[in-house]
Amino acid sequence: MRIERLEPSRHVKGRFLVHLENGALLKVTEREILSFSLYTGMELDGETVKSLSEAGRESSAKSRAAAMVGARPLSRQELVRRLEEKGEDPEHAQTAADWLEELGALDDAAYGRSVARHYAAKGYGPRKIQDELYRRGVPRELWEQAMEEAEGAEAGIDRYLRQKLRGSQDPKDLKRAADGLARRGYRWPDIRDGLRRYGAEVEET
């Protein structure tokens, strides 16, 4: 099968379009151009067309994956899901994720630590941070390691109480502050201890 025309894509940087004489269109990258030594007028047998098409799809997934993790950190699960949503084949999405992990550009452990630090700095407690780790696809076996990077519950609770109460000992204010901490993912025993450090009288429950 003959290549009738070989041209760069007008819409996707780094992509090339291979027009075959039967009307088929293959989307490849410069890598395939070089590795298959492609040129206009070149004759391709059926097996080569199949290999070229497969290589082009794999390169497309890798290129798109690299752009995604370059734009913002992602977990492996997030990356694969987004690639599939963009139309990439699931197998190629997994291959692209493997490739980025080998390069060190995709690291669930480092990403989990970053997520934990970010939400702890915003004043959220352990339960909220774990919710975010789950939502972002960080494997559960990495959660404990990630949580070690987060600010301790004690510091976050104390800061929140200082900001919200500003010295108040009004029971209604104390309850609102405690409820706010609970919504932020702090556990009641930690909240209770924080209220006591603040100087409030707290009954055992």
PDB file of C-alpha atoms in Angstrom:
ATOM      1  CA  MET A   1       0.000   0.000   0.000  1.00  0.00           C
ATOM      2  CA  ARG A   2       1.436   3.336  -1.086  1.00  0.00           C
ATOM      3  CA  ILE A   3       1.820   6.518   0.968  1.00  0.00           C
ATOM      4  CA  GLU A   4       0.188   9.222  -1.142  1.00  0.00           C
ATOM      5  CA  ARG A   5       0.887  12.125   1.163  1.00  0.00           C
ATOM      6  CA  LEU A   6       2.797  12.756   4.374  1.00  0.00           C
ATOM      7  CA  GLU A   7       2.183  16.039   6.168  1.00  0.00           C
ATOM      8  CA  PRO A   8       2.308  17.623   9.632  1.00  0.00           C
ATOM      9  CA  SER A   9      -1.009  18.048  11.404  1.00  0.00           C
ATOM     10  CA  ARG A  10      -2.410  21.559  11.443  1.00  0.00           C
ATOM     11  CA  HIS A  11      -4.129  21.001  14.760  1.00  0.00           C
ATOM     12  CA  VAL A  12      -1.846  18.886  16.937  1.00  0.00           C
ATOM     13  CA  LYS A  13       1.790  19.852  17.387  1.00  0.00           C
ATOM     14  CA  GLY A  14       4.201  16.967  16.793  1.00  0.00           C
ATOM     15  CA  ARG A  15       1.660  14.857  14.936  1.00  0.00           C
ATOM     16  CA  PHE A  16       1.985  13.801  11.303  1.00  0.00           C
ATOM     17  CA  LEU A  17      -0.715  12.526   8.961  1.00  0.00           C
ATOM     18  CA  VAL A  18       0.000   9.587   6.685  1.00  0.00           C
ATOM     19  CA  HIS A  19      -2.476   9.416   3.788  1.00  0.00           C
ATOM     20  CA  LEU A  20      -2.630   5.980   2.176  1.00  0.00           C
ATOM     21  CA  GLU A  21      -3.803   5.247  -1.359  1.00  0.00           C
ATOM     22  CA  ASN A  22      -6.873   3.381  -0.110  1.00  0.00           C
ATOM     23  CA  GLY A  23      -8.071   6.522   1.670  1.00  0.00           C
ATOM     24  CA  ALA A  24      -6.938   5.426   5.132  1.00  0.00           C
ATOM     25  CA  LEU A  25      -5.335   8.023   7.402  1.00  0.00           C
ATOM     26  CA  LEU A  26      -2.701   7.140   9.991  1.00  0.00           C
ATOM     27  CA  LYS A  27      -1.749   9.545  12.763  1.00  0.00           C
ATOM     28  CA  VAL A  28       1.874   9.231  13.816  1.00  0.00           C
ATOM     29  CA  THR A  29       4.657  11.251  15.450  1.00  0.00           C
ATOM     30  CA  GLU A  30       8.160  12.163  14.358  1.00  0.00           C
ATOM     31  CA  ARG A  31       9.335   9.055  16.161  1.00  0.00           C
ATOM     32  CA  GLU A  32       7.439   6.817  13.713  1.00  0.00           C
ATOM     33  CA  ILE A  33       8.545   8.938  10.751  1.00  0.00           C
ATOM     34  CA  LEU A  34      12.150   8.223  11.675  1.00  0.00           C
ATOM     35  CA  SER A  35      11.879   4.640  12.908  1.00  0.00           C
ATOM     36  CA  PHE A  36       9.860   3.492   9.862  1.00  0.00           C
ATOM     37  CA  SER A  37      11.804   5.801   7.483  1.00  0.00           C
ATOM     38  CA  LEU A  38       8.534   7.051   6.006  1.00  0.00           C
ATOM     39  CA  TYR A  39       8.331   9.138   2.839  1.00  0.00           C
ATOM     40  CA  THR A  40       5.761  10.015   0.212  1.00  0.00           C
ATOM     41  CA  GLY A  41       5.497   7.265  -2.362  1.00  0.00           C
ATOM     42  CA  MET A  42       6.742   4.563  -0.007  1.00  0.00           C
ATOM     43  CA  GLU A  43       5.117   1.139  -0.390  1.00  0.00           C
ATOM     44  CA  LEU A  44       3.908  -0.476   2.836  1.00  0.00           C
ATOM     45  CA  ASP A  45       2.761  -4.051   3.260  1.00  0.00           C
ATOM     46  CA  GLY A  46      -0.201  -4.916   5.452  1.00  0.00           C
ATOM     47  CA  GLU A  47       1.899  -5.929   8.440  1.00  0.00           C
ATOM     48  CA  THR A  48       3.863  -2.693   8.322  1.00  0.00           C
ATOM     49  CA  VAL A  49       0.676  -0.633   8.159  1.00  0.00           C
ATOM     50  CA  LYS A  50      -0.608  -2.468  11.212  1.00  0.00           C
ATOM     51  CA  SER A  51       2.643  -1.947  13.136  1.00  0.00           C
ATOM     52  CA  LEU A  52       2.792   1.707  12.110  1.00  0.00           C
ATOM     53  CA  SER A  53      -0.776   2.307  13.251  1.00  0.00           C
ATOM     54  CA  GLU A  54      -0.134   0.639  16.602  1.00  0.00           C
ATOM     55  CA  ALA A  55       3.089   2.575  17.160  1.00  0.00           C
ATOM     56  CA  GLY A  56       1.341   5.828  16.291  1.00  0.00           C
ATOM     57  CA  ARG A  57      -1.424   5.224  18.831  1.00  0.00           C
ATOM     58  CA  GLU A  58       1.076   4.367  21.542  1.00  0.00           C
ATOM     59  CA  SER A  59       3.120   7.491  20.811  1.00  0.00           C
ATOM     60  CA  SER A  60      -0.047   9.582  20.860  1.00  0.00           C
ATOM     61  CA  ALA A  61      -0.909   8.296  24.323  1.00  0.00           C
ATOM     62  CA  LYS A  62       2.611   8.975  25.592  1.00  0.00           C
ATOM     63  CA  SER A  63       2.660  12.479  24.149  1.00  0.00           C
ATOM     64  CA  ARG A  64      -0.728  13.313  25.636  1.00  0.00           C
ATOM     65  CA  ALA A  65       0.245  11.794  29.001  1.00  0.00           C
ATOM     66  CA  ALA A  66       3.453  13.829  29.150  1.00  0.00           C
ATOM     67  CA  ALA A  67       1.496  17.002  28.444  1.00  0.00           C
ATOM     68  CA  MET A  68      -1.019  16.173  31.174  1.00  0.00           C
ATOM     69  CA  VAL A  69       1.532  15.556  33.941  1.00  0.00           C
ATOM     70  CA  GLY A  70       3.494  18.560  32.737  1.00  0.00           C
ATOM     71  CA  ALA A  71       0.450  20.763  33.260  1.00  0.00           C
ATOM     72  CA  ARG A  72      -0.285  19.556  36.818  1.00  0.00           C
ATOM     73  CA  PRO A  73       0.628  16.647  39.107  1.00  0.00           C
ATOM     74  CA  LEU A  74      -1.584  13.580  38.778  1.00  0.00           C
ATOM     75  CA  SER A  75      -1.834  10.132  40.263  1.00  0.00           C
ATOM     76  CA  ARG A  76      -1.479   7.165  37.944  1.00  0.00           C
ATOM     77  CA  GLN A  77      -5.192   6.431  38.264  1.00  0.00           C
ATOM     78  CA  GLU A  78      -6.119  10.015  37.364  1.00  0.00           C
ATOM     79  CA  LEU A  79      -3.777  10.010  34.379  1.00  0.00           C
ATOM     80  CA  VAL A  80      -5.078   6.732  32.946  1.00  0.00           C
ATOM     81  CA  ARG A  81      -8.684   7.835  33.422  1.00  0.00           C
ATOM     82  CA  ARG A  82      -8.090  11.151  31.683  1.00  0.00           C
ATOM     83  CA  LEU A  83      -6.276   9.506  28.795  1.00  0.00           C
ATOM     84  CA  GLU A  84      -9.172   7.122  28.275  1.00  0.00           C
ATOM     85  CA  GLU A  85     -11.622  10.040  28.458  1.00  0.00           C
ATOM     86  CA  LYS A  86      -9.624  11.665  25.642  1.00  0.00           C
ATOM     87  CA  GLY A  87     -10.112   8.564  23.530  1.00  0.00           C
ATOM     88  CA  GLU A  88      -6.827   6.764  24.115  1.00  0.00           C
ATOM     89  CA  ASP A  89      -6.932   2.974  24.154  1.00  0.00           C
ATOM     90  CA  PRO A  90      -6.836   1.593  27.744  1.00  0.00           C
ATOM     91  CA  GLU A  91      -3.786  -0.539  26.968  1.00  0.00           C
ATOM     92  CA  HIS A  92      -1.909   2.437  25.521  1.00  0.00           C
ATOM     93  CA  ALA A  93      -2.954   4.567  28.501  1.00  0.00           C
ATOM     94  CA  GLN A  94      -1.400   2.009  30.846  1.00  0.00           C
ATOM     95  CA  THR A  95       1.737   1.822  28.709  1.00  0.00           C
ATOM     96  CA  ALA A  96       2.056   5.616  28.799  1.00  0.00           C
ATOM     97  CA  ALA A  97       1.689   5.578  32.590  1.00  0.00           C
ATOM     98  CA  ASP A  98       4.372   2.864  32.870  1.00  0.00           C
ATOM     99  CA  TRP A  99       6.680   4.943  30.699  1.00  0.00           C
ATOM    100  CA  LEU A 100       6.240   8.075  32.819  1.00  0.00           C
ATOM    101  CA  GLU A 101       6.785   6.091  36.022  1.00  0.00           C
ATOM    102  CA  GLU A 102      10.052   4.755  34.621  1.00  0.00           C
ATOM    103  CA  LEU A 103      11.103   8.329  33.837  1.00  0.00           C
ATOM    104  CA  GLY A 104      10.170   9.452  37.347  1.00  0.00           C
ATOM    105  CA  ALA A 105       7.565  11.890  36.048  1.00  0.00           C
ATOM    106  CA  LEU A 106       4.698   9.933  37.615  1.00  0.00           C
ATOM    107  CA  ASP A 107       5.076   9.072  41.296  1.00  0.00           C
ATOM    108  CA  ASP A 108       2.017   8.213  43.389  1.00  0.00           C
ATOM    109  CA  ALA A 109       3.963   8.332  46.661  1.00  0.00           C
ATOM    110  CA  ALA A 110       5.313  11.830  46.025  1.00  0.00           C
ATOM    111  CA  TYR A 111       1.927  12.980  44.761  1.00  0.00           C
ATOM    112  CA  GLY A 112       0.203  11.630  47.879  1.00  0.00           C
ATOM    113  CA  ARG A 113       2.619  13.517  50.120  1.00  0.00           C
ATOM    114  CA  SER A 114       1.982  16.689  48.167  1.00  0.00           C
ATOM    115  CA  VAL A 115      -1.790  16.312  48.485  1.00  0.00           C
ATOM    116  CA  ALA A 116      -1.514  15.701  52.236  1.00  0.00           C
ATOM    117  CA  ARG A 117       0.709  18.743  52.777  1.00  0.00           C
ATOM    118  CA  HIS A 118      -1.575  20.945  50.688  1.00  0.00           C
ATOM    119  CA  TYR A 119      -4.791  20.106  52.524  1.00  0.00           C
ATOM    120  CA  ALA A 120      -3.161  20.127  55.943  1.00  0.00           C
ATOM    121  CA  ALA A 121      -1.830  23.618  55.224  1.00  0.00           C
ATOM    122  CA  LYS A 122      -5.375  24.691  54.338  1.00  0.00           C
ATOM    123  CA  GLY A 123      -6.513  23.557  57.777  1.00  0.00           C
ATOM    124  CA  TYR A 124      -8.101  20.206  56.984  1.00  0.00           C
ATOM    125  CA  GLY A 125      -7.933  17.191  59.250  1.00  0.00           C
ATOM    126  CA  PRO A 126      -6.981  13.545  58.669  1.00  0.00           C
ATOM    127  CA  ARG A 127     -10.380  12.353  57.441  1.00  0.00           C
ATOM    128  CA  LYS A 128     -10.651  15.124  54.852  1.00  0.00           C
ATOM    129  CA  ILE A 129      -7.090  14.502  53.681  1.00  0.00           C
ATOM    130  CA  GLN A 130      -7.766  10.785  53.301  1.00  0.00           C
ATOM    131  CA  ASP A 131     -10.950  11.605  51.369  1.00  0.00           C
ATOM    132  CA  GLU A 132      -8.827  13.654  48.957  1.00  0.00           C
ATOM    133  CA  LEU A 133      -6.236  10.909  48.612  1.00  0.00           C
ATOM    134  CA  TYR A 134      -9.032   8.486  47.736  1.00  0.00           C
ATOM    135  CA  ARG A 135     -10.697  10.902  45.324  1.00  0.00           C
ATOM    136  CA  ARG A 136      -7.409  11.532  43.541  1.00  0.00           C
ATOM    137  CA  GLY A 137      -6.626   7.858  43.110  1.00  0.00           C
ATOM    138  CA  VAL A 138      -3.651   7.564  45.452  1.00  0.00           C
ATOM    139  CA  PRO A 139      -3.303   3.860  46.398  1.00  0.00           C
ATOM    140  CA  ARG A 140      -4.431   3.169  49.961  1.00  0.00           C
ATOM    141  CA  GLU A 141      -1.109   1.538  50.868  1.00  0.00           C
ATOM    142  CA  LEU A 142       0.541   4.946  50.402  1.00  0.00           C
ATOM    143  CA  TRP A 143      -1.812   6.885  52.676  1.00  0.00           C
ATOM    144  CA  GLU A 144       0.112   6.342  55.908  1.00  0.00           C
ATOM    145  CA  GLN A 145       3.309   7.572  54.307  1.00  0.00           C
ATOM    146  CA  ALA A 146       1.481  10.570  52.854  1.00  0.00           C
ATOM    147  CA  MET A 147      -0.089  11.479  56.189  1.00  0.00           C
ATOM    148  CA  GLU A 148       3.346  11.638  57.797  1.00  0.00           C
ATOM    149  CA  GLU A 149       4.011  14.678  55.613  1.00  0.00           C
ATOM    150  CA  ALA A 150       0.891  16.497  56.826  1.00  0.00           C
ATOM    151  CA  GLU A 151       0.857  19.001  59.623  1.00  0.00           C
ATOM    152  CA  GLY A 152      -0.201  17.382  62.899  1.00  0.00           C
ATOM    153  CA  ALA A 153      -3.840  17.620  63.943  1.00  0.00           C
ATOM    154  CA  GLU A 154      -2.873  19.510  67.101  1.00  0.00           C
ATOM    155  CA  ALA A 155      -1.294  22.422  65.249  1.00  0.00           C
ATOM    156  CA  GLY A 156      -4.146  22.686  62.745  1.00  0.00           C
ATOM    157  CA  ILE A 157      -6.825  22.622  65.437  1.00  0.00           C
ATOM    158  CA  ASP A 158      -5.063  25.188  67.612  1.00  0.00           C
ATOM    159  CA  ARG A 159      -4.643  27.591  64.713  1.00  0.00           C
ATOM    160  CA  TYR A 160      -8.283  27.210  63.682  1.00  0.00           C
ATOM    161  CA  LEU A 161      -9.557  27.863  67.212  1.00  0.00           C
ATOM    162  CA  ARG A 162      -7.417  30.968  67.577  1.00  0.00           C
ATOM    163  CA  GLN A 163      -8.653  32.350  64.265  1.00  0.00           C
ATOM    164  CA  LYS A 164     -12.332  31.560  64.802  1.00  0.00           C
ATOM    165  CA  LEU A 165     -12.776  32.231  68.508  1.00  0.00           C
ATOM    166  CA  ARG A 166     -10.429  35.174  69.065  1.00  0.00           C
ATOM    167  CA  GLY A 167     -10.562  34.672  72.806  1.00  0.00           C
ATOM    168  CA  SER A 168     -14.272  33.949  73.076  1.00  0.00           C
ATOM    169  CA  GLN A 169     -15.467  31.410  75.626  1.00  0.00           C
ATOM    170  CA  ASP A 170     -19.126  31.650  74.630  1.00  0.00           C
ATOM    171  CA  PRO A 171     -20.534  28.083  74.492  1.00  0.00           C
ATOM    172  CA  LYS A 172     -22.269  28.800  71.171  1.00  0.00           C
ATOM    173  CA  ASP A 173     -19.011  29.994  69.634  1.00  0.00           C
ATOM    174  CA  LEU A 174     -17.199  26.957  71.009  1.00  0.00           C
ATOM    175  CA  LYS A 175     -19.812  24.616  69.522  1.00  0.00           C
ATOM    176  CA  ARG A 176     -19.651  26.324  66.128  1.00  0.00           C
ATOM    177  CA  ALA A 177     -15.866  26.036  66.152  1.00  0.00           C
ATOM    178  CA  ALA A 178     -16.023  22.362  67.127  1.00  0.00           C
ATOM    179  CA  ASP A 179     -18.575  21.663  64.396  1.00  0.00           C
ATOM    180  CA  GLY A 180     -16.391  23.497  61.889  1.00  0.00           C
ATOM    181  CA  LEU A 181     -13.389  21.365  62.825  1.00  0.00           C
ATOM    182  CA  ALA A 182     -15.473  18.206  62.466  1.00  0.00           C
ATOM    183  CA  ARG A 183     -16.533  19.282  58.965  1.00  0.00           C
ATOM    184  CA  ARG A 184     -12.881  19.803  58.123  1.00  0.00           C
ATOM    185  CA  GLY A 185     -12.137  16.184  58.931  1.00  0.00           C
ATOM    186  CA  TYR A 186     -10.822  16.339  62.490  1.00  0.00           C
ATOM    187  CA  ARG A 187     -11.767  13.589  64.943  1.00  0.00           C
ATOM    188  CA  TRP A 188     -13.700  14.451  68.087  1.00  0.00           C
ATOM    189  CA  PRO A 189     -10.981  13.301  70.578  1.00  0.00           C
ATOM    190  CA  ASP A 190      -8.528  15.680  68.881  1.00  0.00           C
ATOM    191  CA  ILE A 191     -11.106  18.489  68.791  1.00  0.00           C
ATOM    192  CA  ARG A 192     -11.879  17.968  72.485  1.00  0.00           C
ATOM    193  CA  ASP A 193      -8.192  18.119  73.399  1.00  0.00           C
ATOM    194  CA  GLY A 194      -7.825  21.271  71.314  1.00  0.00           C
ATOM    195  CA  LEU A 195     -10.707  22.973  73.117  1.00  0.00           C
ATOM    196  CA  ARG A 196      -9.112  22.118  76.431  1.00  0.00           C
ATOM    197  CA  ARG A 197      -5.782  23.569  75.322  1.00  0.00           C
ATOM    198  CA  TYR A 198      -7.710  26.682  74.358  1.00  0.00           C
ATOM    199  CA  GLY A 199      -9.020  26.836  77.921  1.00  0.00           C
ATOM    200  CA  ALA A 200     -12.595  25.726  77.385  1.00  0.00           C
ATOM    201  CA  GLU A 201     -14.342  23.343  79.739  1.00  0.00           C
ATOM    202  CA  VAL A 202     -15.337  20.240  77.814  1.00  0.00           C
ATOM    203  CA  GLU A 203     -17.438  17.418  79.198  1.00  0.00           C
ATOM    204  CA  GLU A 204     -16.523  13.811  78.481  1.00  0.00           C
ATOM    205  CA  THR A 205     -18.798  12.100  75.951  1.00  0.00           C
TER     206      THR A 205
END
